[in-house]
Short mmCIF file of C-alpha atoms and ligand atoms in Angstrom, two decimals:
data_model
loop_
_atom_site.label_atom_id
_atom_site.label_comp_id
_atom_site.label_asym_id
_atom_site.label_seq_id
_atom_site.Cartn_x
_atom_site.Cartn_y
_atom_site.Cartn_z
CA MET A 18 68.22 98.04 104.49
CA SER A 19 71.65 97.62 106.02
CA GLN A 20 72.39 99.85 108.97
CA SER A 21 75.72 101.63 108.69
CA THR A 22 76.36 103.55 111.89
CA ILE A 23 79.16 101.85 113.66
CA THR A 24 79.13 101.29 117.42
CA ILE A 25 82.36 101.19 119.38
CA VAL A 26 82.87 99.35 122.65
CA LYS A 27 86.28 100.35 124.04
CA ASN A 28 88.59 97.80 125.60
CA THR A 29 89.67 98.95 129.06
CA ASP A 30 92.16 96.11 129.42
CA LYS A 31 94.97 97.23 127.07
CA LYS A 32 97.69 94.78 126.08
CA GLN A 33 101.39 95.61 125.90
CA LYS A 34 102.62 96.52 122.43
CA PRO A 35 105.72 94.87 120.91
CA GLN A 36 108.91 96.48 122.19
CA SER A 37 111.24 95.51 119.35
CA LYS A 38 111.08 94.84 115.61
CA ASP A 39 111.32 91.06 116.07
CA ILE A 40 107.60 90.43 115.99
CA ALA A 41 106.60 86.93 114.89
CA PHE A 42 104.04 86.91 112.04
CA GLY A 43 100.42 86.63 113.10
CA ARG A 44 100.81 85.85 116.80
CA THR A 45 100.09 89.21 118.43
CA PHE A 46 96.73 90.93 118.05
CA THR A 47 95.56 94.41 118.95
CA ASP A 48 92.98 95.43 121.59
CA HIS A 49 89.96 95.68 119.27
CA MET A 50 88.37 93.94 116.31
CA PHE A 51 85.64 94.76 113.82
CA VAL A 52 82.53 92.58 113.53
CA MET A 53 79.45 92.75 111.29
CA ASP A 54 76.67 90.19 110.83
CA TYR A 55 74.65 89.01 107.87
CA GLU A 56 71.15 87.55 107.91
CA SER A 57 69.05 86.97 104.79
CA ASP A 58 66.30 89.40 105.84
CA LYS A 59 68.56 92.11 107.27
CA GLY A 60 71.55 92.00 104.94
CA TRP A 61 74.89 93.03 106.45
CA HIS A 62 74.09 94.84 109.70
CA GLU A 63 75.33 95.89 113.14
CA PRO A 64 78.84 97.04 112.22
CA ARG A 65 80.79 97.35 115.46
CA ILE A 66 84.23 97.67 116.95
CA VAL A 67 84.55 95.61 120.11
CA PRO A 68 87.33 94.33 122.40
CA TYR A 69 89.38 91.53 120.79
CA GLU A 70 88.05 88.31 122.30
CA PRO A 71 87.25 84.67 121.48
CA LEU A 72 84.06 83.86 119.56
CA THR A 73 81.23 81.62 120.64
CA LEU A 74 79.93 79.54 117.73
CA ASP A 75 77.59 76.57 117.48
CA PRO A 76 79.61 73.37 116.78
CA ALA A 77 77.34 72.89 113.75
CA ALA A 78 78.30 76.33 112.36
CA MET A 79 78.85 75.77 108.66
CA ILE A 80 82.38 77.15 108.59
CA PHE A 81 83.56 74.10 110.58
CA HIS A 82 82.19 71.57 108.10
CA TYR A 83 82.25 72.77 104.51
CA GLY A 84 84.74 75.61 104.64
CA GLN A 85 82.55 78.49 103.51
CA THR A 86 85.00 81.27 104.23
CA VAL A 87 87.15 83.90 102.51
CA PHE A 88 89.90 86.21 103.73
CA GLU A 89 92.07 89.16 102.75
CA GLY A 90 95.49 90.42 103.75
CA MET A 91 96.87 93.95 103.62
CA LYS A 92 99.21 96.12 105.66
CA ALA A 93 99.16 99.54 107.31
CA TYR A 94 102.55 101.28 107.29
CA ARG A 95 103.87 104.10 109.47
CA THR A 96 105.66 106.84 107.55
CA GLU A 97 108.66 108.81 108.83
CA ASP A 98 106.41 111.79 109.53
CA ASP A 99 104.09 109.55 111.57
CA ARG A 100 101.21 109.12 109.16
CA VAL A 101 99.59 105.72 108.66
CA LEU A 102 99.12 104.50 105.07
CA LEU A 103 97.24 101.62 103.49
CA PHE A 104 98.32 100.33 100.05
CA ARG A 105 95.46 100.01 97.52
CA PRO A 106 92.92 98.75 100.10
CA ASP A 107 90.09 99.26 97.59
CA LYS A 108 91.63 96.42 95.55
CA ASN A 109 91.55 94.13 98.58
CA LEU A 110 87.87 94.81 99.19
CA GLU A 111 87.11 94.29 95.51
CA ARG A 112 88.90 90.94 95.70
CA LEU A 113 87.09 90.05 98.94
CA ASN A 114 83.82 90.29 97.03
CA LEU A 115 85.29 88.32 94.12
CA SER A 116 86.30 85.52 96.49
CA SER A 117 82.93 85.70 98.25
CA ASP A 118 81.11 85.36 94.95
CA ARG A 119 83.03 82.13 94.22
CA LEU A 120 82.14 80.76 97.68
CA SER A 121 78.44 81.80 97.46
CA ILE A 122 78.87 84.38 100.23
CA PRO A 123 76.79 87.60 99.92
CA PRO A 124 78.83 90.67 98.88
CA VAL A 125 79.64 93.57 101.21
CA ASP A 126 79.37 97.28 100.43
CA GLU A 127 83.04 97.97 99.62
CA GLU A 128 82.86 101.68 100.42
CA LYS A 129 81.26 101.14 103.80
CA VAL A 130 83.68 98.38 104.76
CA MET A 131 86.52 100.71 103.77
CA GLU A 132 85.15 103.29 106.24
CA TYR A 133 84.90 100.66 109.00
CA LEU A 134 88.41 99.45 108.28
CA VAL A 135 89.84 102.95 108.48
CA GLU A 136 87.91 103.58 111.70
CA LEU A 137 89.32 100.41 113.30
CA ILE A 138 92.91 101.17 112.24
CA ARG A 139 92.55 104.78 113.41
CA LEU A 140 91.42 103.54 116.84
CA GLU A 141 94.39 101.13 116.93
CA GLN A 142 96.94 103.47 115.30
CA ASP A 143 99.37 103.23 118.21
CA TRP A 144 99.69 99.55 117.27
CA VAL A 145 101.23 100.40 113.88
CA PRO A 146 104.88 99.77 114.75
CA SER A 147 107.55 102.28 113.75
CA PHE A 148 110.65 100.03 113.69
CA GLU A 149 112.18 99.64 110.24
CA GLY A 150 110.43 97.08 108.04
CA THR A 151 107.49 96.56 110.42
CA SER A 152 103.80 97.11 109.75
CA LEU A 153 100.31 96.34 111.03
CA TYR A 154 98.87 93.37 109.16
CA VAL A 155 95.13 93.70 108.49
CA ARG A 156 93.13 90.47 108.16
CA PRO A 157 89.48 90.80 107.11
CA PHE A 158 87.60 87.48 106.83
CA ILE A 159 84.07 86.13 106.48
CA ILE A 160 82.69 82.88 107.89
CA GLY A 161 79.40 81.05 107.41
CA THR A 162 77.83 80.77 110.87
CA GLU A 163 74.48 79.04 110.39
CA PRO A 164 74.17 75.98 112.66
CA SER A 165 73.33 73.35 110.03
CA LEU A 166 74.95 70.30 108.48
CA ALA A 167 73.03 70.78 105.22
CA VAL A 168 75.39 71.01 102.25
CA ALA A 169 74.17 74.43 101.13
CA PRO A 170 75.24 78.06 101.55
CA SER A 171 74.92 79.40 105.08
CA LYS A 172 72.03 81.79 105.71
CA THR A 173 74.10 83.77 108.25
CA TYR A 174 77.67 85.13 108.19
CA LYS A 175 80.14 87.16 110.20
CA LEU A 176 82.64 89.58 108.68
CA MET A 177 85.48 90.30 111.04
CA VAL A 178 88.69 92.32 110.83
CA ILE A 179 91.60 91.58 113.14
CA LEU A 180 94.93 93.44 113.28
CA SER A 181 98.38 92.06 113.97
CA PRO A 182 101.68 93.96 114.25
CA VAL A 183 104.35 92.17 112.17
CA GLY A 184 108.14 92.33 111.89
CA PRO A 185 110.17 92.70 108.68
CA TYR A 186 109.73 89.79 106.21
CA PHE A 187 113.45 89.66 105.54
CA LYS A 188 115.49 89.72 108.71
CA GLY A 189 118.88 91.16 107.88
CA GLY A 190 118.23 92.23 104.29
CA ILE A 191 116.51 90.61 101.28
CA LYS A 192 117.66 87.06 100.71
CA PRO A 193 116.83 85.06 97.56
CA VAL A 194 115.07 81.76 98.30
CA GLN A 195 115.30 78.25 96.87
CA ILE A 196 112.06 76.86 95.47
CA ASN A 197 110.88 73.36 94.56
CA VAL A 198 108.86 72.90 91.35
CA GLU A 199 106.01 70.67 92.57
CA GLU A 200 105.31 67.68 90.33
CA GLN A 201 102.98 65.54 92.47
CA TYR A 202 100.43 67.83 94.11
CA THR A 203 98.13 70.42 92.53
CA ARG A 204 97.11 73.71 94.18
CA ALA A 205 94.18 74.60 91.96
CA VAL A 206 92.59 73.89 88.61
CA LYS A 207 90.71 76.06 86.18
CA GLY A 208 87.08 76.09 87.30
CA GLY A 209 88.10 75.46 90.92
CA THR A 210 88.72 77.99 93.68
CA GLY A 211 92.32 79.01 92.91
CA MET A 212 91.33 82.60 92.15
CA ALA A 213 89.66 82.99 95.55
CA LYS A 214 91.40 83.66 98.85
CA THR A 215 89.67 80.81 100.63
CA ALA A 216 90.89 78.50 103.40
CA GLY A 217 90.94 75.18 101.53
CA ASN A 218 93.52 76.38 99.00
CA TYR A 219 96.05 76.78 101.79
CA SER A 220 95.59 73.69 103.96
CA SER A 221 95.68 71.55 100.81
CA ALA A 222 99.15 72.95 100.06
CA TYR A 223 100.76 71.94 103.36
CA GLN A 224 101.93 68.51 102.16
CA ALA A 225 103.80 69.95 99.18
CA GLN A 226 105.23 72.65 101.45
CA ALA A 227 106.45 70.02 103.92
CA LYS A 228 108.13 68.12 101.05
CA ALA A 229 109.99 71.29 100.02
CA TYR A 230 111.04 72.06 103.62
CA LYS A 231 112.38 68.51 104.00
CA GLU A 232 114.71 69.14 101.08
CA GLY A 233 115.83 72.40 102.65
CA LEU A 234 113.84 74.52 100.16
CA ALA A 235 111.73 77.49 101.18
CA ASP A 236 108.60 77.11 99.08
CA VAL A 237 106.72 75.47 96.20
CA LEU A 238 106.31 76.56 92.58
CA TRP A 239 102.94 75.24 91.41
CA LEU A 240 102.29 73.97 87.90
CA ASP A 241 98.85 73.81 86.28
CA GLY A 242 96.72 70.90 87.46
CA ILE A 243 95.85 69.49 84.03
CA GLU A 244 99.06 69.25 81.99
CA LYS A 245 101.52 69.82 84.83
CA ARG A 246 103.47 72.09 82.49
CA TYR A 247 102.38 75.68 82.86
CA ILE A 248 103.67 77.77 85.74
CA GLU A 249 101.01 79.16 88.09
CA GLU A 250 102.35 80.76 91.27
CA VAL A 251 104.62 80.18 94.24
CA GLY A 252 103.32 79.47 97.75
CA SER A 253 101.11 82.45 98.48
CA MET A 254 102.84 84.69 95.97
CA ASN A 255 102.54 85.40 92.27
CA ILE A 256 105.65 84.76 90.17
CA PHE A 257 107.61 86.82 87.65
CA PHE A 258 110.56 85.96 85.39
CA LYS A 259 112.86 88.26 83.49
CA ILE A 260 113.82 86.44 80.31
CA ASP A 261 116.09 88.11 77.77
CA GLY A 262 115.01 91.60 78.80
CA GLU A 263 111.28 90.84 78.94
CA VAL A 264 109.31 90.36 82.15
CA VAL A 265 106.86 87.46 82.01
CA THR A 266 104.19 86.46 84.53
CA PRO A 267 101.55 83.73 84.13
CA ALA A 268 98.23 85.10 82.84
CA LEU A 269 95.26 84.96 85.24
CA SER A 270 93.79 81.69 84.07
CA GLY A 271 91.17 81.23 86.81
CA SER A 272 93.40 79.11 89.02
CA ILE A 273 95.82 81.91 89.97
CA LEU A 274 95.22 84.56 92.61
CA LYS A 275 94.91 88.11 91.31
CA GLY A 276 97.63 89.66 93.44
CA ILE A 277 97.59 93.37 94.14
CA THR A 278 101.39 93.44 94.27
CA ARG A 279 101.38 91.63 90.89
CA MET A 280 99.01 94.24 89.45
CA SER A 281 101.15 97.10 90.81
CA ILE A 282 104.37 95.63 89.38
CA ILE A 283 102.82 95.24 85.93
CA GLU A 284 101.65 98.87 86.07
CA LEU A 285 105.09 100.11 87.18
CA LEU A 286 106.91 98.16 84.44
CA GLN A 287 104.53 99.55 81.82
CA LYS A 288 105.16 103.10 83.08
CA TRP A 289 108.91 102.49 83.00
CA GLY A 290 108.71 101.20 79.42
CA ILE A 291 110.02 97.75 80.32
CA PRO A 292 108.40 95.01 78.22
CA VAL A 293 106.04 92.92 80.38
CA SER A 294 103.64 90.21 79.30
CA GLU A 295 100.97 88.14 81.01
CA ARG A 296 100.90 84.83 79.20
CA ARG A 297 101.21 81.09 79.54
CA ILE A 298 104.73 79.98 80.32
CA SER A 299 105.74 76.33 80.66
CA ILE A 300 108.43 74.95 82.93
CA GLU A 301 110.15 73.53 79.79
CA GLU A 302 110.31 77.02 78.25
CA LEU A 303 111.75 78.37 81.47
CA TYR A 304 114.38 75.62 81.63
CA GLU A 305 115.33 76.23 78.01
CA ALA A 306 115.74 79.96 78.69
CA TYR A 307 117.87 79.05 81.68
CA GLU A 308 120.11 76.75 79.61
CA GLU A 309 120.54 79.48 77.00
CA GLY A 310 121.56 81.93 79.72
CA LYS A 311 118.47 84.06 79.17
CA LEU A 312 116.78 83.61 82.56
CA GLU A 313 117.96 86.82 84.18
CA GLU A 314 115.76 87.23 87.27
CA ALA A 315 112.90 85.50 89.07
CA PHE A 316 110.81 86.79 91.98
CA GLY A 317 107.63 86.08 93.90
CA THR A 318 105.28 88.96 94.75
CA GLY A 319 102.77 89.44 97.56
CA THR A 320 101.80 91.70 100.45
CA ALA A 321 103.99 89.81 102.95
CA ALA A 322 107.39 90.16 101.20
CA VAL A 323 106.47 92.59 98.40
CA ILE A 324 109.30 91.03 96.32
CA SER A 325 110.87 87.72 97.23
CA PRO A 326 113.75 86.97 94.83
CA VAL A 327 114.15 83.36 93.71
CA GLY A 328 117.80 82.33 93.79
CA GLU A 329 117.31 78.72 92.76
CA LEU A 330 114.62 76.52 91.23
CA ASN A 331 114.71 72.77 91.68
CA TRP A 332 112.84 70.94 88.89
CA LEU A 333 112.99 67.14 89.04
CA GLY A 334 116.49 67.30 90.48
CA ARG A 335 117.64 69.81 87.87
CA LYS A 336 118.85 73.01 89.50
CA MET A 337 118.46 76.44 87.96
CA THR A 338 120.60 79.02 89.75
CA ILE A 339 119.32 82.47 88.89
CA ASN A 340 121.53 85.58 88.87
CA ASP A 341 124.16 83.70 90.94
CA GLY A 342 121.62 83.43 93.76
CA GLU A 343 121.61 87.22 94.21
CA ILE A 344 118.75 89.70 93.95
CA GLY A 345 118.56 91.15 90.41
CA SER A 346 118.70 94.89 89.74
CA LEU A 347 115.13 95.08 88.41
CA SER A 348 113.81 93.09 91.42
CA GLN A 349 115.65 95.50 93.72
CA LYS A 350 114.29 98.58 91.90
CA LEU A 351 110.72 97.26 92.08
CA TYR A 352 111.15 96.44 95.76
CA ASP A 353 112.55 99.88 96.58
CA THR A 354 109.82 101.66 94.62
CA ILE A 355 106.85 99.78 96.06
CA THR A 356 108.08 99.74 99.65
CA GLY A 357 108.98 103.44 99.25
CA ILE A 358 105.45 104.29 98.11
CA GLN A 359 103.97 102.18 100.92
CA ARG A 360 106.08 103.96 103.55
CA GLY A 361 105.70 107.43 102.07
CA SER A 362 109.37 107.93 101.15
CA VAL A 363 108.76 107.66 97.37
CA GLU A 364 106.18 109.94 95.78
CA ASP A 365 102.87 108.15 95.23
CA ALA A 366 102.30 109.26 91.62
CA TYR A 367 99.55 106.68 91.15
CA GLY A 368 97.28 107.49 94.09
CA TRP A 369 97.83 104.00 95.52
CA THR A 370 98.01 104.92 99.19
CA VAL A 371 95.13 105.82 101.50
CA GLU A 372 95.90 107.76 104.65
CA VAL A 373 94.22 106.49 107.81
C1 LIG B 2 97.41 86.68 98.74
C2 LIG B 2 98.04 85.82 97.70
C3 LIG B 2 98.88 86.34 96.69
C4 LIG B 2 99.40 87.76 96.70
O1 LIG B 2 98.43 88.72 96.61
P1 LIG B 2 98.75 90.23 97.08
O2 LIG B 2 97.47 90.92 96.85
O3 LIG B 2 99.84 90.72 96.21
O4 LIG B 2 99.15 90.15 98.51
C5 LIG B 2 99.30 85.48 95.68
N1 LIG B 2 98.94 84.18 95.66
C6 LIG B 2 98.17 83.64 96.62
C7 LIG B 2 97.79 82.22 96.54
C8 LIG B 2 97.70 84.44 97.68
O5 LIG B 2 96.94 83.91 98.63
#
């Protein structure tokens, strides 16, 4: 039913590519984008690569009113020998469908979308920057487009993929961040949409973010929405702690995003024979471990930073300084291994990378 031959309309008006590694996140876009439409009777159809340009949508389009939308985020990396690699993109497409299911959006054919994605990145490969630490950020997203104010799933959708060259996450080397443990606001609750990459989860976090920034802190550590005790995740990253030799990360409870970096770190630790557990962990337990001198390392994980070490946690005015505010040796080893695999300088023993 769904047609799969992709049409390509080339952009004749090429933009200038970034000339240095200082590329602001998400502000520059490439010359082309991918678009595909969904209608109930046709399914997903008309896959196409077209010049990057603004959209025309009806003001009643459902995306503007009830937020029926999902997104993904991954990166394409240039290796030293000039190949372009994606890191576990199949997991991103699997998660796109998982998010879509939660938002009542029809699923896509993951294998076909993978082909389209590769085709788009191949066409735009000169946009994958080669400066150290840079990459091409890949942002697939789906929006409900039906012009209707009815509170019901849209009957039409657009899947689009846009590409954006990005600079290194850490300018001038990895720097541990200070994080505020959020007591007032909630990001997500079990049964809600926390496990989906959907717009509302992010705009509803801005107030807590602003509070942290005002205190000079970089981000927010979220606690569970019911008891305000159990640790969930940090900003748009999953969180790990090394406590007395064991690595602990909150179990996927339904309100936490299933990070692909998180998954990869768990797999690496298991291979290395380092104890790792996915379980509930309360902020009280963490503080106790800290007071006993057992909280050895803490780090956030996600596509953007890969590993973002936490140097300090602020919980109701109580400060926990972790590893003297320096990156821990395990955090560093995980960072070096994953970024090495992504950039082709460490052997990919797990078959995680896909060459474009
Ligand atoms: C995207 C995201 C993550 C990290 O997922 P990765 O697949 O590792 O990039 C973690 N938490 C939230 C809320 C996110 O949106």
